[in-house]
CSV table of C-alpha atoms in Angstrom, one decimal:
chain,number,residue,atom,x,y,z
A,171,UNK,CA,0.0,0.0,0.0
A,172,UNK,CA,1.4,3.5,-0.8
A,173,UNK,CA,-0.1,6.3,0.9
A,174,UNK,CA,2.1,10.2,0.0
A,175,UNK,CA,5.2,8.8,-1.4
A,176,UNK,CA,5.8,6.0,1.4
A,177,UNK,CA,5.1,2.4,1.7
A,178,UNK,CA,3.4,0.8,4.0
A,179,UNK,CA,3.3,-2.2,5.4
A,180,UNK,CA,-0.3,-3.7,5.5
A,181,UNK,CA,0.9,-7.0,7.3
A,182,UNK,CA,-0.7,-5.6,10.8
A,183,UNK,CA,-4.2,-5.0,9.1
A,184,UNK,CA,-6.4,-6.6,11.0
A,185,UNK,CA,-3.9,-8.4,13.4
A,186,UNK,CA,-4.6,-7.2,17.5
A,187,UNK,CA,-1.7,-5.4,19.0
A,188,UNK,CA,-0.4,-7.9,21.6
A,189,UNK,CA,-1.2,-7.1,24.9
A,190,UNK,CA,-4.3,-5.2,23.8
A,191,UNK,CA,-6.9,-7.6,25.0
A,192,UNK,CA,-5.2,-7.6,28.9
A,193,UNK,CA,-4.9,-3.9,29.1
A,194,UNK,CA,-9.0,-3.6,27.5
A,195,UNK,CA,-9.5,-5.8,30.5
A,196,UNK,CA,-7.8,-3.9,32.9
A,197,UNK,CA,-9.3,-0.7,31.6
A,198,UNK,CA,-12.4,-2.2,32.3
A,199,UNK,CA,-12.0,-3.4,35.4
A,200,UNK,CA,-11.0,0.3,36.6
A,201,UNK,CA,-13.4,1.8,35.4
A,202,UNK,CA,-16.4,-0.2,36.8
A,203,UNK,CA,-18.3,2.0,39.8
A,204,UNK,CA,-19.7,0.4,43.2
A,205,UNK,CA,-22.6,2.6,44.4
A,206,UNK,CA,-23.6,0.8,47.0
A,207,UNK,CA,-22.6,-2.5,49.3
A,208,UNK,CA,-24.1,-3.7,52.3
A,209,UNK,CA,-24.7,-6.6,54.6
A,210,UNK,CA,-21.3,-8.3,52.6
A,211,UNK,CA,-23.6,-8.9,49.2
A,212,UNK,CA,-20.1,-8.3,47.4
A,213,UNK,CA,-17.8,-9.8,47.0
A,214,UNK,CA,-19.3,-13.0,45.8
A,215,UNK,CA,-17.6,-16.2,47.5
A,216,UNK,CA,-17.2,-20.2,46.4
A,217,UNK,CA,-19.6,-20.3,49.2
A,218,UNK,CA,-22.6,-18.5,47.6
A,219,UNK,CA,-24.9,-20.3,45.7
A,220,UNK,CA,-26.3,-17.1,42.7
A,221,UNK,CA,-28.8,-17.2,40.9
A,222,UNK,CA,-28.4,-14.5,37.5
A,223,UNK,CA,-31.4,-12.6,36.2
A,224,UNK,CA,-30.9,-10.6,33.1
A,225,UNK,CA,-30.7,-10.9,29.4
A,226,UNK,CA,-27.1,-9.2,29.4
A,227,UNK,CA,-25.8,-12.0,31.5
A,228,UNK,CA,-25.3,-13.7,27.5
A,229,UNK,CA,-26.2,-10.4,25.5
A,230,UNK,CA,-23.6,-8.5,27.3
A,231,UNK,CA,-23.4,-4.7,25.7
A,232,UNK,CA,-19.7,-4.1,24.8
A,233,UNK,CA,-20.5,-1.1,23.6
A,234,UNK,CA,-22.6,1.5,22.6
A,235,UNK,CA,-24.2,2.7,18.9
A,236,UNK,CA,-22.6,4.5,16.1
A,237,UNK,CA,-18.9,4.6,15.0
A,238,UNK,CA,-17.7,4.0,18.5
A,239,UNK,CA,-19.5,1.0,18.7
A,240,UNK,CA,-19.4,-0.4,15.1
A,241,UNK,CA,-15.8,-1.7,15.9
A,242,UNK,CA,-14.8,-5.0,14.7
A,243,UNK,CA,-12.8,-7.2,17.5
A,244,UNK,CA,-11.4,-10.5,17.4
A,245,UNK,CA,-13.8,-12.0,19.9
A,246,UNK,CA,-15.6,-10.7,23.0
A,247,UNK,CA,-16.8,-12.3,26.3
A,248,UNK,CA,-20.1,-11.7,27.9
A,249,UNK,CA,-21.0,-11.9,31.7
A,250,UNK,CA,-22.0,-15.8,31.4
A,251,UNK,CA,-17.8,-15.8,30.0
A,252,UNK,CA,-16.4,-14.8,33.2
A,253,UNK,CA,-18.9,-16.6,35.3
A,254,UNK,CA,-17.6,-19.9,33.8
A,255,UNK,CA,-13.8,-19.1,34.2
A,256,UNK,CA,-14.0,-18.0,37.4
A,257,UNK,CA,-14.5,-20.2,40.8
A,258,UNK,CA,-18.1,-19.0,41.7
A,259,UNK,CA,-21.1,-20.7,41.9
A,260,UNK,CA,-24.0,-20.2,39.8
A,261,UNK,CA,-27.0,-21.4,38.9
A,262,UNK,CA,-27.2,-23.5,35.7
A,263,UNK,CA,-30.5,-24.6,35.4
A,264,UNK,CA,-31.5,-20.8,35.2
A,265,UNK,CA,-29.0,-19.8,32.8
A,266,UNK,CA,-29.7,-23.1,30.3
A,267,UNK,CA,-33.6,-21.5,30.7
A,268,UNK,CA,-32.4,-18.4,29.5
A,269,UNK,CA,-30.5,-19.5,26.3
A,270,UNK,CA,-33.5,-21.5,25.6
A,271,UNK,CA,-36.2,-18.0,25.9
A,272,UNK,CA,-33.5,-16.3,24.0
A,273,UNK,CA,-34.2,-18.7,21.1
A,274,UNK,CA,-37.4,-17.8,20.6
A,275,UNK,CA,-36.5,-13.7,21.6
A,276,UNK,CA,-33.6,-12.8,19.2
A,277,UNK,CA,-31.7,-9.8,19.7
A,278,UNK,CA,-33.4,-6.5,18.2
A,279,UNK,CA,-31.0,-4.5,15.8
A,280,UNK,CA,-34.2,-2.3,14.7
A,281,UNK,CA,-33.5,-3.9,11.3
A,282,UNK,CA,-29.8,-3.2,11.0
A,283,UNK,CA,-30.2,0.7,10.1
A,284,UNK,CA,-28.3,3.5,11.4
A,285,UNK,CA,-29.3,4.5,14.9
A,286,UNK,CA,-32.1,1.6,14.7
A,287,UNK,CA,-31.2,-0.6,17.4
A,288,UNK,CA,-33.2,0.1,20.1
A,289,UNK,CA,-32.7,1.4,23.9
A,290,UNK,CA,-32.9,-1.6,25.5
A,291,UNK,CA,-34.0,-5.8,24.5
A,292,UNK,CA,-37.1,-6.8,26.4
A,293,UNK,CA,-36.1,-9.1,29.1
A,294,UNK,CA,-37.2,-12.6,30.3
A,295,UNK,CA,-40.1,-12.3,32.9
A,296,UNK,CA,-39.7,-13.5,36.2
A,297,UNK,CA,-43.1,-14.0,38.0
A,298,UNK,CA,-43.5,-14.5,41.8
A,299,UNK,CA,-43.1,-18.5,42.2
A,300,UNK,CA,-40.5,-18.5,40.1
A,301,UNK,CA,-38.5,-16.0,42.2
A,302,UNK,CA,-39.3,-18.1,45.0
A,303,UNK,CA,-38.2,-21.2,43.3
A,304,UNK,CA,-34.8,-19.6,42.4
A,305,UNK,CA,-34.9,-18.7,46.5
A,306,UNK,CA,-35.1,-21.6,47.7
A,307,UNK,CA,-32.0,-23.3,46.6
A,308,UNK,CA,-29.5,-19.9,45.6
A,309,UNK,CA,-28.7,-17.5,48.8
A,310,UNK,CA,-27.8,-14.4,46.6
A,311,UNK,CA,-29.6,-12.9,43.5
A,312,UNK,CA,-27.6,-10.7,40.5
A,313,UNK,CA,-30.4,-9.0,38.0
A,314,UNK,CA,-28.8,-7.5,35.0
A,315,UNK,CA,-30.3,-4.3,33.2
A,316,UNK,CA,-28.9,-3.3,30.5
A,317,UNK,CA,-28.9,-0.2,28.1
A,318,UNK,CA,-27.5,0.8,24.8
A,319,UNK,CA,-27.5,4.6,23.3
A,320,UNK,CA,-24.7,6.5,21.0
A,321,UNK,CA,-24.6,8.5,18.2
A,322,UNK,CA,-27.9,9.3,16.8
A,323,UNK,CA,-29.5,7.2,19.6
A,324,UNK,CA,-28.5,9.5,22.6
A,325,UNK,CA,-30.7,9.0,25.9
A,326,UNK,CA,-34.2,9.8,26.2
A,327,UNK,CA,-36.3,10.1,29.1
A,328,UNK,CA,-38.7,7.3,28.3
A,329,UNK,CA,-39.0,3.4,29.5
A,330,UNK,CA,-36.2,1.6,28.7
A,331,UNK,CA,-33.8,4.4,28.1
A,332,UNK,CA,-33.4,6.7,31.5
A,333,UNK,CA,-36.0,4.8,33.0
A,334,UNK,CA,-36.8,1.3,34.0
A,335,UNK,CA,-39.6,-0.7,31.8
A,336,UNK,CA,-42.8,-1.9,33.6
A,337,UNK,CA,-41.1,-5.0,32.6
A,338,UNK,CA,-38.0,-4.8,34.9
A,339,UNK,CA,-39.9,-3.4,37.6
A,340,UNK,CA,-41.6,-6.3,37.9
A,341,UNK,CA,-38.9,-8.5,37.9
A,342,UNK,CA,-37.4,-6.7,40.7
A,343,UNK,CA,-40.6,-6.9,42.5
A,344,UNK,CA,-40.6,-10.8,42.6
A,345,UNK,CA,-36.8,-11.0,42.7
A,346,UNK,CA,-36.6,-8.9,46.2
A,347,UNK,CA,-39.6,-9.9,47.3
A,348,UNK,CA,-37.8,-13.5,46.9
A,349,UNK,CA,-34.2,-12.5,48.1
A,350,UNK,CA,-32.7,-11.0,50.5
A,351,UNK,CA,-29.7,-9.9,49.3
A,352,UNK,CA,-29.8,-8.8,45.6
A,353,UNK,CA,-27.0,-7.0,43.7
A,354,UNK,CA,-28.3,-4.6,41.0
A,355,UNK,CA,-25.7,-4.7,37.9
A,356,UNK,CA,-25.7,-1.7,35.3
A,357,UNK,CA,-24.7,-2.7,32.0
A,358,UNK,CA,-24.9,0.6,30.8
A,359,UNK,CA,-23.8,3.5,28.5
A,360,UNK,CA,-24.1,6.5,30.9
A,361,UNK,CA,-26.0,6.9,34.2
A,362,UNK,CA,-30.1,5.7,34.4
A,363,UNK,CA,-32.5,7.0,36.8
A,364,UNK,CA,-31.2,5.2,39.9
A,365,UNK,CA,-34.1,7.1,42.2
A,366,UNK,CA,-36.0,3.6,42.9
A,367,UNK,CA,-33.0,1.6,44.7
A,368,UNK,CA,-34.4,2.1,48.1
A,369,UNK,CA,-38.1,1.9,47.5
A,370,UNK,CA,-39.8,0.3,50.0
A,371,UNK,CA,-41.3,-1.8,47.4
A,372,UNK,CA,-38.2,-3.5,47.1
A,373,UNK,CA,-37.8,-4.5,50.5
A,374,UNK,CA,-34.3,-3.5,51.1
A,375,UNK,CA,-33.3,-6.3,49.4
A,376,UNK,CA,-31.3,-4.8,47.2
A,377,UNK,CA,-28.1,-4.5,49.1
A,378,UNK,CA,-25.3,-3.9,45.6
A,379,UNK,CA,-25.3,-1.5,43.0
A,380,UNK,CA,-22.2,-1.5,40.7
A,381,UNK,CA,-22.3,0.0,36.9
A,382,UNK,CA,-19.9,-2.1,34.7
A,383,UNK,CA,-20.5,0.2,32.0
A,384,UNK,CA,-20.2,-1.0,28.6
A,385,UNK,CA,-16.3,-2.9,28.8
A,386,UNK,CA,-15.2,-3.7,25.3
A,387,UNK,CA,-13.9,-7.4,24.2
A,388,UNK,CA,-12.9,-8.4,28.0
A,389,UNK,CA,-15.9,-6.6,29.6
A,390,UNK,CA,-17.6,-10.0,30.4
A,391,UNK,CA,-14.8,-11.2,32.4
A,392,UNK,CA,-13.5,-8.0,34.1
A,393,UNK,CA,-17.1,-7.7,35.3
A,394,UNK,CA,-16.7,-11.1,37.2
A,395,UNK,CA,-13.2,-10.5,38.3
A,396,UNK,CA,-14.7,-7.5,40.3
A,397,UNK,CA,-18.0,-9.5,41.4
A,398,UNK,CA,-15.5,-11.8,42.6
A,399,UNK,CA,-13.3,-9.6,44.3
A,400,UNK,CA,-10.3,-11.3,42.4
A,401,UNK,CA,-10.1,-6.8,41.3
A,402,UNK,CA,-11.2,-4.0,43.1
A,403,UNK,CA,-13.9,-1.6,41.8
A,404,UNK,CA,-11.7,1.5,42.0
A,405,UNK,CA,-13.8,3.7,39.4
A,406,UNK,CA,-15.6,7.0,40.4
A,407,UNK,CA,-18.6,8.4,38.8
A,408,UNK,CA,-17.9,11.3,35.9
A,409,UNK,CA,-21.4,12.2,36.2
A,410,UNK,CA,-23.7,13.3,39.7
A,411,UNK,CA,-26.8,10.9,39.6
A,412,UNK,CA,-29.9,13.2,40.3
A,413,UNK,CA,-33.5,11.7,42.3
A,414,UNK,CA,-34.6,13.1,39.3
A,415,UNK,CA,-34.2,14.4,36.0
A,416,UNK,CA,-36.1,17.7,36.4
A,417,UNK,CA,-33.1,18.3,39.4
A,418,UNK,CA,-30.5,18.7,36.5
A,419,UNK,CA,-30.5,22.8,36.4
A,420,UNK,CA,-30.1,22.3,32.8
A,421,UNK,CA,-33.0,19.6,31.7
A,422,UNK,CA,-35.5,22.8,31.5
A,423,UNK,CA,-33.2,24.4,28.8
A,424,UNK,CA,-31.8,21.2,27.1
A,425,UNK,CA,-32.5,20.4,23.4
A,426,UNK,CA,-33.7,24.2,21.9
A,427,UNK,CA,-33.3,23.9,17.7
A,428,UNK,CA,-31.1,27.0,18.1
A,429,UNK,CA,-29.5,28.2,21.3
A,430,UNK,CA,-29.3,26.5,25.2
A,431,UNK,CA,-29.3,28.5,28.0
A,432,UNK,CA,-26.7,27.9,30.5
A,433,UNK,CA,-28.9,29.1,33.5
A,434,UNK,CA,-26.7,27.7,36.3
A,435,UNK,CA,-23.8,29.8,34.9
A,436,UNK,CA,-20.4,28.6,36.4
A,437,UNK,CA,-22.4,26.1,38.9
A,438,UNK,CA,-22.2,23.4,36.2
A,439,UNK,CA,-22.9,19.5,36.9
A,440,UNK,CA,-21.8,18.6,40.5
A,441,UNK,CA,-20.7,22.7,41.0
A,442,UNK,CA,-24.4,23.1,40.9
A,443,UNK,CA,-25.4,20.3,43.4
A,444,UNK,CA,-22.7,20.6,46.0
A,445,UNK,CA,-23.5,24.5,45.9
A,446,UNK,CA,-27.1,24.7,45.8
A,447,UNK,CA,-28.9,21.3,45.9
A,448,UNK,CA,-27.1,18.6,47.7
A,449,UNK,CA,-30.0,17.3,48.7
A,450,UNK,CA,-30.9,16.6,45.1
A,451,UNK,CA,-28.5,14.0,45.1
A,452,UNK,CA,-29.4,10.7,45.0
A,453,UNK,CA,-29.8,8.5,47.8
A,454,UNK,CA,-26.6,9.1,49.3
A,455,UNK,CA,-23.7,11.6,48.3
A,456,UNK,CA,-21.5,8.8,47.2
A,457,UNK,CA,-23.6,8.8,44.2
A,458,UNK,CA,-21.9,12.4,43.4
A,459,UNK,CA,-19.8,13.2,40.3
A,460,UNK,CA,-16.2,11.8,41.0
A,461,UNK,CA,-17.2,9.6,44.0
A,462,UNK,CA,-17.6,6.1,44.5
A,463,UNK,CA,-16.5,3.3,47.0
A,464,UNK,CA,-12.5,2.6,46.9
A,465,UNK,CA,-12.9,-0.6,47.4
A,466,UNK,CA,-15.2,-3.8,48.9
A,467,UNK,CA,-14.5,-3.0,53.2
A,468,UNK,CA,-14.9,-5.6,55.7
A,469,UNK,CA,-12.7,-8.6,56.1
A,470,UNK,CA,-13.6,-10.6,53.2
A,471,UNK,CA,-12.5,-8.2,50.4
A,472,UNK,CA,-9.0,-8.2,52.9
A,473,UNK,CA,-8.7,-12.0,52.9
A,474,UNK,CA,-9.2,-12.0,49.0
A,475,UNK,CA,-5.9,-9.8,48.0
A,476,UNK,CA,-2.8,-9.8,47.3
A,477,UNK,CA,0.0,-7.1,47.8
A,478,UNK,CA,0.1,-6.6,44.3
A,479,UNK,CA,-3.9,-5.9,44.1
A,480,UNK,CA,-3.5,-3.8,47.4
A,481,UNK,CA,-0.6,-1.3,45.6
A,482,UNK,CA,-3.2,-1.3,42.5
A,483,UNK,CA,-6.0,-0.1,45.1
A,484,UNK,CA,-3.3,2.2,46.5
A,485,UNK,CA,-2.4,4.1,43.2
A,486,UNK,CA,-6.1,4.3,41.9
A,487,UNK,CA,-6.8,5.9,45.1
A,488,UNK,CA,-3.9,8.1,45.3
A,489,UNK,CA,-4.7,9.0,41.6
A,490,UNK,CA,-8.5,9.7,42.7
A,491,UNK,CA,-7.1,12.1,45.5
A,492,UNK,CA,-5.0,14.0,43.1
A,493,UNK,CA,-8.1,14.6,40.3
A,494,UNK,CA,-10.2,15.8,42.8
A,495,UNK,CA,-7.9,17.9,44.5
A,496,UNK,CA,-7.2,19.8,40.7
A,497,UNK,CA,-10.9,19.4,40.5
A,498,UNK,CA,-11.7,21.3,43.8
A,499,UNK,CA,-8.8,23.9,43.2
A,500,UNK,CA,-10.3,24.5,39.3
A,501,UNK,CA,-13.8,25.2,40.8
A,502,UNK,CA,-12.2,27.8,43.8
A,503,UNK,CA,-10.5,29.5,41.9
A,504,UNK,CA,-12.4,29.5,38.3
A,505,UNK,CA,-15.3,30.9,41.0
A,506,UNK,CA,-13.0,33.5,42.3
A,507,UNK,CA,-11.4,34.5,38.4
A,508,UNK,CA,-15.0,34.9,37.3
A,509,UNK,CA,-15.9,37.1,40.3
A,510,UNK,CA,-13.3,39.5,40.4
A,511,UNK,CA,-13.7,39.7,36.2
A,512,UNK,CA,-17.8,40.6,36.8
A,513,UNK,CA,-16.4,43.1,39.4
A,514,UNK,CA,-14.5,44.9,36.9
């Protein structure tokens, strides 16, 4: 191939860089966000018995729509992936049921157009004695929701985009009414209206929340390794998670065919919360931009790692301390520049 003059070499086309597939993984892993833990749901242990609800446990979303996602790769893994390489326990009689409804409920592409696919597949239901069957012989529940969106497919605030589907409501009715401990996992593009996690309809039963996001090739196993505890869930939010989408200063002014308004002025994302509605946040302030749980506390996350793991903890946390300190400087002083320019 010549390309200006010089020849080049088209022996790599096609051909992964090596080493590319571990460092997608550990990207992945970084990134992934735990919201919430309690009552030791995670990390998952040989000991637990799980049952996994969710079509993204096989149909895991790599990645989202458009020309980000419309990437060829050598091979990917889903969820069900990393289950099977990994020492935990799950439930195969409910995954074989799975592949078998997913025979007869093949994935949507919205006929293979641009922008077609839709937000979300419809999931398999999961009525009350089913729930209770799955109880009665697994001790901990995962339920998958997963979400797509991207370039000409951005978010909307409808069912099965930022907001659950009557569908997966009522799975998570009969799953916690079922369970006691349930772990919440967010295959997802960017954040979804998290404002129902401690409904009382769900019986406190939902004791995890972690968003995998969408991991590439080695997502499937990455998310594992963290359920696990074999890797840490370092990652901290990039965006502040609202009770509800009219809180966002800006969803009154979003979307005008000519102009937006930036109302909130300076205060913008978690400037405005922290400054003016922190009690718009949701649930807890840990859902705030740049926050998240360092890692999984109590003794069994200890007994799990290694040195190694514990200097990779260290230096994501140490790297965490240093954003938000230029974060918190940034917003000071940006604050201060723009009020002694005004006073001019």
């Amino acid at each position: 191939m010549i390309s200006g003059g010089i020849v080049m070499s088209t022996n790599m086309f096609g051909v992964p860089v090596e080493g590319f597939a571990q460092k997608s993984k550990e990207a992945a892993t970084e990134g992934i966000v735990l919201l919430k833990n309690e009552g030791g749901m995670l990390p998952l242990t040989q000991e637990d018995k799980i049952s996994v609800f969710g079509r993204p446990q096989i149909e895991y979303y790599r990645s989202g729509t458009g020309s980000g996602g419309a990437v060829n790769v050598e091979y990917a893994t889903n969820i069900l992936d990393g289950f099977e390489n990994s020492n935990l326990n799950i439930d195969e009689t409910l995954v074989e049921k799975y592949k078998n409804w997913l025979k007869d409920h093949p994935f949507d592409n919205g006929g293979g157009g641009w922008a077609c696919e839709p937000w979300f597949q419809k999931d398999m239901p999961i009525d009350e004695a089913f729930a209770k069957e799955q109880a009665a012989k697994t001790n901990k529940a995962l339920y998958i929701i997963g979400r797509t969106a991207g370039e000409d497919k951005d978010n909307a605030i409808w069912q099965g985009s930022y907001i659950l589907t009557d569908e997966e409501k009522e799975n998570l009715r009969n799953i916690t009414k079922a369970f006691d401990n349930v772990c919440i996992v967010l295959n997802v593009s960017n954040i979804i209206d998290l404002s129902w996690i401690n409904d009382e309809e769900y019986n406190g039963s939902i004791k995890s929340v972690i968003i995998v996001w969408q991991g590439g090739m080695e997502g499937g196993t990455a998310v594992v390794d963290v359920l696990s505890g074999a890797e840490t869930p370092s990652g901290k939010l990039a965006d502040t998670i609202a009770y509800s989408i009219e809180d966002y200063p800006s969803t009154k002014n979003f979307g005008n065919e000519f102009k937006n308004l930036y109302e909130e002025d300076i205060y913008i994302g978690y400037r405005y919360f922290e400054t003016f509605a922190p009690d718009k946040m949701c649930i807890l302030p840990v859902y705030n931009i740049h926050r998240g749980k360092k890692k999984y506390s109590g003794n069994q996350f200890s007994q799990l790692i290694n040195k190694t793991k514990t200097r990779k903890i260290k230096r994501a946390c140490i790297f965490h301390s240093i954003l938000t300190f230029i974060l918190e400087f940034r917003k000071k002083h940006f604050a201060f520049a723009n009020n002694r320019c005004f006073g001019i």
